[in-house]
mmCIF file of C-alpha atoms in Angstrom:
data_model
loop_
_atom_site.group_PDB
_atom_site.id
_atom_site.type_symbol
_atom_site.label_atom_id
_atom_site.label_comp_id
_atom_site.label_asym_id
_atom_site.label_seq_id
_atom_site.Cartn_x
_atom_site.Cartn_y
_atom_site.Cartn_z
ATOM 1 C CA UNK Q 1 -49.047 16.651 -0.289
ATOM 2 C CA UNK Q 2 -48.497 20.068 -1.811
ATOM 3 C CA UNK Q 3 -47.582 18.751 -5.215
ATOM 4 C CA UNK Q 4 -46.771 20.846 -8.281
ATOM 5 C CA UNK Q 5 -47.155 19.097 -11.618
ATOM 6 C CA UNK Q 6 -45.529 20.235 -14.837
ATOM 7 C CA UNK Q 7 -46.512 17.678 -17.457
ATOM 8 C CA UNK Q 8 -44.328 18.945 -20.302
ATOM 9 C CA UNK Q 9 -40.722 17.803 -19.883
ATOM 10 C CA UNK Q 10 -39.692 19.752 -22.984
ATOM 11 C CA UNK Q 11 -41.198 22.248 -25.407
ATOM 12 C CA UNK Q 12 -40.102 23.794 -28.707
ATOM 13 C CA UNK Q 13 -41.358 27.133 -30.006
ATOM 14 C CA UNK Q 14 -40.525 29.165 -33.066
ATOM 15 C CA UNK Q 15 -38.965 32.551 -32.448
ATOM 16 C CA UNK Q 16 -41.564 35.370 -32.190
ATOM 17 C CA UNK Q 17 -44.405 32.928 -31.472
ATOM 18 C CA UNK Q 18 -46.223 32.490 -28.164
ATOM 19 C CA UNK Q 19 -45.887 29.422 -25.959
ATOM 20 C CA UNK Q 20 -47.803 28.117 -22.947
ATOM 21 C CA UNK Q 21 -46.126 26.136 -20.172
ATOM 22 C CA UNK Q 22 -48.509 24.102 -18.042
ATOM 23 C CA UNK Q 23 -48.660 23.918 -14.258
ATOM 24 C CA UNK Q 24 -51.202 22.320 -11.935
ATOM 25 C CA UNK Q 25 -51.065 22.220 -8.151
ATOM 26 C CA UNK Q 26 -52.575 20.576 -5.100
ATOM 27 C CA UNK Q 27 -53.790 22.597 -2.167
ATOM 28 C CA UNK Q 28 -56.521 22.741 0.419
ATOM 29 C CA UNK Q 29 -55.567 26.281 1.429
ATOM 30 C CA UNK Q 30 -57.809 29.201 0.582
ATOM 31 C CA UNK Q 31 -54.953 31.686 0.371
ATOM 32 C CA UNK Q 32 -51.762 30.851 -1.469
ATOM 33 C CA UNK Q 33 -49.265 32.193 -3.946
ATOM 34 C CA UNK Q 34 -47.918 30.800 -7.171
ATOM 35 C CA UNK Q 35 -44.601 31.680 -8.790
ATOM 36 C CA UNK Q 36 -42.773 31.032 -12.025
ATOM 37 C CA UNK Q 37 -38.998 31.005 -12.238
ATOM 38 C CA UNK Q 38 -36.617 30.743 -15.198
ATOM 39 C CA UNK Q 39 -33.348 28.854 -14.853
ATOM 40 C CA UNK Q 40 -30.810 29.321 -17.655
ATOM 41 C CA UNK Q 41 -27.906 26.934 -18.024
ATOM 42 C CA UNK Q 42 -25.891 29.121 -15.650
ATOM 43 C CA UNK Q 43 -28.057 27.810 -12.818
ATOM 44 C CA UNK Q 44 -29.458 30.987 -11.297
ATOM 45 C CA UNK Q 45 -33.229 30.979 -10.656
ATOM 46 C CA UNK Q 46 -34.782 34.155 -12.044
ATOM 47 C CA UNK Q 47 -38.162 35.265 -10.695
ATOM 48 C CA UNK Q 48 -40.646 35.915 -13.519
ATOM 49 C CA UNK Q 49 -44.161 36.368 -12.194
ATOM 50 C CA UNK Q 50 -46.404 35.938 -9.155
ATOM 51 C CA UNK Q 51 -50.120 35.156 -8.829
ATOM 52 C CA UNK Q 52 -52.014 35.378 -5.570
ATOM 53 C CA UNK Q 53 -55.014 33.138 -5.111
ATOM 54 C CA UNK Q 54 -57.226 36.125 -4.337
ATOM 55 C CA UNK Q 55 -55.943 38.329 -7.144
ATOM 56 C CA UNK Q 56 -58.887 39.271 -9.303
ATOM 57 C CA UNK Q 57 -56.897 39.561 -12.482
ATOM 58 C CA UNK Q 58 -54.326 37.302 -14.082
ATOM 59 C CA UNK Q 59 -50.789 38.503 -13.473
ATOM 60 C CA UNK Q 60 -48.756 40.028 -16.284
ATOM 61 C CA UNK Q 61 -45.100 41.103 -16.390
ATOM 62 C CA UNK Q 62 -43.972 42.301 -19.795
ATOM 63 C CA UNK Q 63 -44.018 39.337 -22.183
ATOM 64 C CA UNK Q 64 -45.020 36.973 -19.367
ATOM 65 C CA UNK Q 65 -48.603 36.392 -18.347
ATOM 66 C CA UNK Q 66 -50.216 33.833 -16.118
ATOM 67 C CA UNK Q 67 -53.387 32.009 -17.134
ATOM 68 C CA UNK Q 68 -54.790 31.346 -13.659
ATOM 69 C CA UNK Q 69 -57.786 29.013 -13.396
ATOM 70 C CA UNK Q 70 -58.442 28.619 -9.688
ATOM 71 C CA UNK Q 71 -61.207 26.023 -9.943
ATOM 72 C CA UNK Q 72 -58.999 23.797 -12.079
ATOM 73 C CA UNK Q 73 -55.954 24.533 -9.878
ATOM 74 C CA UNK Q 74 -53.869 25.483 -12.854
ATOM 75 C CA UNK Q 75 -51.440 28.371 -13.353
ATOM 76 C CA UNK Q 76 -50.052 28.221 -16.858
ATOM 77 C CA UNK Q 77 -47.286 30.582 -17.963
ATOM 78 C CA UNK Q 78 -47.705 32.259 -21.333
ATOM 79 C CA UNK Q 79 -44.638 33.753 -23.010
ATOM 80 C CA UNK Q 80 -45.485 35.988 -25.931
ATOM 81 C CA UNK Q 81 -43.148 36.856 -28.834
ATOM 82 C CA UNK Q 82 -40.549 34.240 -27.868
ATOM 83 C CA UNK Q 83 -36.900 35.199 -28.111
ATOM 84 C CA UNK Q 84 -33.808 33.014 -28.401
ATOM 85 C CA UNK Q 85 -32.828 34.124 -24.903
ATOM 86 C CA UNK Q 86 -35.986 32.529 -23.528
ATOM 87 C CA UNK Q 87 -34.406 29.091 -23.997
ATOM 88 C CA UNK Q 88 -34.097 27.769 -20.443
ATOM 89 C CA UNK Q 89 -35.696 25.585 -17.793
ATOM 90 C CA UNK Q 90 -38.930 26.958 -16.339
ATOM 91 C CA UNK Q 91 -40.232 26.058 -12.892
ATOM 92 C CA UNK Q 92 -43.645 26.574 -11.383
ATOM 93 C CA UNK Q 93 -43.710 26.876 -7.600
ATOM 94 C CA UNK Q 94 -46.224 27.310 -4.822
ATOM 95 C CA UNK Q 95 -45.632 28.779 -1.424
ATOM 96 C CA UNK Q 96 -46.307 26.121 1.201
ATOM 97 C CA UNK Q 97 -45.844 27.586 4.664
ATOM 98 C CA UNK Q 98 -42.590 29.492 4.535
ATOM 99 C CA UNK Q 99 -41.047 27.503 1.710
ATOM 100 C CA UNK Q 100 -41.432 27.191 -2.035
ATOM 101 C CA UNK Q 101 -42.487 23.834 -3.457
ATOM 102 C CA UNK Q 102 -41.304 23.394 -7.036
ATOM 103 C CA UNK Q 103 -42.427 21.298 -9.949
ATOM 104 C CA UNK Q 104 -40.017 19.216 -11.994
ATOM 105 C CA UNK Q 105 -39.682 21.915 -14.625
ATOM 106 C CA UNK Q 106 -40.126 22.289 -18.384
ATOM 107 C CA UNK Q 107 -37.215 22.792 -20.768
ATOM 108 C CA UNK Q 108 -38.076 25.382 -23.405
ATOM 109 C CA UNK Q 109 -36.103 25.652 -26.626
ATOM 110 C CA UNK Q 110 -36.710 28.599 -28.956
ATOM 111 C CA UNK Q 111 -35.898 27.902 -32.614
ATOM 112 C CA UNK Q 112 -34.732 30.589 -35.051
ATOM 113 C CA UNK J 1 -28.122 46.990 -5.556
ATOM 114 C CA UNK J 2 -26.291 43.718 -4.992
ATOM 115 C CA UNK J 3 -28.319 40.590 -5.453
ATOM 116 C CA UNK J 4 -27.893 37.314 -3.617
ATOM 117 C CA UNK J 5 -24.302 36.126 -3.652
ATOM 118 C CA UNK J 6 -22.970 32.650 -2.907
ATOM 119 C CA UNK J 7 -19.536 31.180 -2.433
ATOM 120 C CA UNK J 8 -17.823 29.156 -3.622
ATOM 121 C CA UNK J 9 -19.237 28.681 -7.116
ATOM 122 C CA UNK J 10 -17.897 25.163 -7.465
ATOM 123 C CA UNK J 11 -16.601 22.626 -4.985
ATOM 124 C CA UNK J 12 -15.254 19.083 -5.177
ATOM 125 C CA UNK J 13 -15.171 16.925 -2.051
ATOM 126 C CA UNK J 14 -14.780 13.255 -1.239
ATOM 127 C CA UNK J 15 -17.156 11.022 0.677
ATOM 128 C CA UNK J 16 -17.081 11.543 4.422
ATOM 129 C CA UNK J 17 -15.768 15.087 4.256
ATOM 130 C CA UNK J 18 -17.541 18.177 5.515
ATOM 131 C CA UNK J 19 -18.441 21.276 3.511
ATOM 132 C CA UNK J 20 -19.557 24.836 4.284
ATOM 133 C CA UNK J 21 -21.403 26.954 1.754
ATOM 134 C CA UNK J 22 -21.977 30.677 2.205
ATOM 135 C CA UNK J 23 -24.700 33.090 1.191
ATOM 136 C CA UNK J 24 -25.196 36.841 1.420
ATOM 137 C CA UNK J 25 -28.803 37.947 0.938
ATOM 138 C CA UNK J 26 -30.082 40.720 -1.272
ATOM 139 C CA UNK J 27 -29.854 44.116 0.399
ATOM 140 C CA UNK J 28 -32.830 44.700 2.678
ATOM 141 C CA UNK J 29 -33.788 41.038 2.943
ATOM 142 C CA UNK J 30 -33.952 39.330 6.331
ATOM 143 C CA UNK J 31 -34.882 35.743 5.475
ATOM 144 C CA UNK J 32 -32.606 33.132 3.911
ATOM 145 C CA UNK J 33 -33.648 29.755 2.562
ATOM 146 C CA UNK J 34 -31.501 26.957 1.223
ATOM 147 C CA UNK J 35 -32.503 24.546 -1.550
ATOM 148 C CA UNK J 36 -30.855 21.470 -3.026
ATOM 149 C CA UNK J 37 -31.299 20.853 -6.736
ATOM 150 C CA UNK J 38 -30.245 17.464 -8.061
ATOM 151 C CA UNK J 39 -29.565 17.156 -11.761
ATOM 152 C CA UNK J 40 -32.756 17.229 -13.809
ATOM 153 C CA UNK J 41 -35.026 17.986 -10.844
ATOM 154 C CA UNK J 42 -36.673 20.957 -9.235
ATOM 155 C CA UNK J 43 -35.148 22.530 -6.121
ATOM 156 C CA UNK J 44 -35.949 20.869 -2.794
ATOM 157 C CA UNK J 45 -36.263 22.959 0.366
ATOM 158 C CA UNK J 46 -33.624 22.277 3.006
ATOM 159 C CA UNK J 47 -34.343 24.923 5.668
ATOM 160 C CA UNK J 48 -35.033 28.575 6.258
ATOM 161 C CA UNK J 49 -33.482 31.072 8.665
ATOM 162 C CA UNK J 50 -35.044 34.187 10.086
ATOM 163 C CA UNK J 51 -33.731 36.276 12.995
ATOM 164 C CA UNK J 52 -30.826 33.843 13.348
ATOM 165 C CA UNK J 53 -33.172 30.924 14.049
ATOM 166 C CA UNK J 54 -34.104 27.959 11.899
ATOM 167 C CA UNK J 55 -37.769 28.645 11.179
ATOM 168 C CA UNK J 56 -38.683 25.698 8.999
ATOM 169 C CA UNK J 57 -36.932 22.558 7.858
ATOM 170 C CA UNK J 58 -37.497 20.243 4.935
ATOM 171 C CA UNK J 59 -37.011 16.502 4.781
ATOM 172 C CA UNK J 60 -33.232 16.476 5.116
ATOM 173 C CA UNK J 61 -31.117 14.580 7.686
ATOM 174 C CA UNK J 62 -29.306 16.215 10.577
ATOM 175 C CA UNK J 63 -26.094 16.091 8.554
ATOM 176 C CA UNK J 64 -27.428 19.286 7.019
ATOM 177 C CA UNK J 65 -27.172 22.223 9.381
ATOM 178 C CA UNK J 66 -27.064 25.948 9.037
ATOM 179 C CA UNK J 67 -26.573 29.288 10.641
ATOM 180 C CA UNK J 68 -27.659 32.852 10.130
ATOM 181 C CA UNK J 69 -25.528 35.755 11.294
ATOM 182 C CA UNK J 70 -26.673 39.153 12.625
ATOM 183 C CA UNK J 71 -26.020 40.714 9.188
ATOM 184 C CA UNK J 72 -28.502 38.141 7.743
ATOM 185 C CA UNK J 73 -25.847 36.194 5.841
ATOM 186 C CA UNK J 74 -26.032 32.442 6.180
ATOM 187 C CA UNK J 75 -24.027 29.246 6.023
ATOM 188 C CA UNK J 76 -25.036 25.733 5.055
ATOM 189 C CA UNK J 77 -22.957 22.926 6.520
ATOM 190 C CA UNK J 78 -23.083 19.322 5.362
ATOM 191 C CA UNK J 79 -21.250 16.652 7.356
ATOM 192 C CA UNK J 80 -20.257 13.131 6.338
ATOM 193 C CA UNK J 81 -20.791 13.803 2.673
ATOM 194 C CA UNK J 82 -22.412 11.126 0.521
ATOM 195 C CA UNK J 83 -22.255 10.711 -3.234
ATOM 196 C CA UNK J 84 -25.949 11.624 -3.319
ATOM 197 C CA UNK J 85 -25.196 15.048 -1.895
ATOM 198 C CA UNK J 86 -23.803 16.064 -5.275
ATOM 199 C CA UNK J 87 -26.105 18.842 -6.436
ATOM 200 C CA UNK J 88 -26.560 22.534 -7.054
ATOM 201 C CA UNK J 89 -27.167 24.300 -3.743
ATOM 202 C CA UNK J 90 -29.233 27.430 -4.071
ATOM 203 C CA UNK J 91 -29.628 30.180 -1.533
ATOM 204 C CA UNK J 92 -32.681 32.410 -1.692
ATOM 205 C CA UNK J 93 -33.485 35.552 0.238
ATOM 206 C CA UNK J 94 -36.681 37.464 0.846
ATOM 207 C CA UNK J 95 -38.198 40.120 3.069
ATOM 208 C CA UNK J 96 -40.456 37.852 5.053
ATOM 209 C CA UNK J 97 -42.248 34.979 3.377
ATOM 210 C CA UNK J 98 -45.824 36.079 3.129
ATOM 211 C CA UNK J 99 -47.910 36.997 0.146
ATOM 212 C CA UNK J 100 -46.160 38.117 -2.968
ATOM 213 C CA UNK J 101 -42.768 38.470 -1.311
ATOM 214 C CA UNK J 102 -40.873 36.425 -3.845
ATOM 215 C CA UNK J 103 -37.620 34.729 -3.076
ATOM 216 C CA UNK J 104 -34.590 35.929 -4.993
ATOM 217 C CA UNK J 105 -32.015 33.277 -5.724
ATOM 218 C CA UNK J 106 -28.259 33.361 -5.918
ATOM 219 C CA UNK J 107 -26.220 31.705 -8.665
ATOM 220 C CA UNK J 108 -25.744 28.568 -6.600
ATOM 221 C CA UNK J 109 -22.833 26.402 -5.527
ATOM 222 C CA UNK J 110 -22.218 23.266 -7.548
ATOM 223 C CA UNK J 111 -21.010 20.522 -5.207
ATOM 224 C CA UNK J 112 -19.502 17.325 -6.540
ATOM 225 C CA UNK J 113 -18.841 14.489 -4.096
ATOM 226 C CA UNK J 114 -16.428 11.808 -5.317
#
């Protein structure tokens, strides 16, 4: 099964600090892609960052970076300088065939 | 540049009824996927349409059906609604599904079945 595991149901972080959201995945494929999405209370899934399995460097997009450890099959999202607007649900996903397979998500709350 | 749009935003139905949800993809995108997200869970893949054909289907019964039109917009139909069909239904579009072509999601339709 192409399972995505997010072991942290909820996380708190102080404003302006960094936070790491964990994600591990199952796969026997050599080539695959990993995604992180943010889902505010409004419900819309917002694409944050992508990591390809053959990318030589960890992906970065502004305050978002991905700590990709291929041998451990982990793709943790790092958010630097947290802002109050970062409070949301965060989902890790892997492309399996033509579809995305999502984890159960992590709720992040940023405290002022 | 318009993103993915979905209608309606909210819907209330009773058991046994039928419902149709609509999705317009992001400009330039040719592939539409539908996901069901139950409360407190991650989205689950229902099916994907490309070139007006269902290309891949998830583990959902035949009560769930869909269609893609020549302008790439799509509909999701659910027949004989069950209480368990209450969920947020998300439409996502992409230009193909390979590599780093990420899927862009719409705001979703919240369906409540009473």
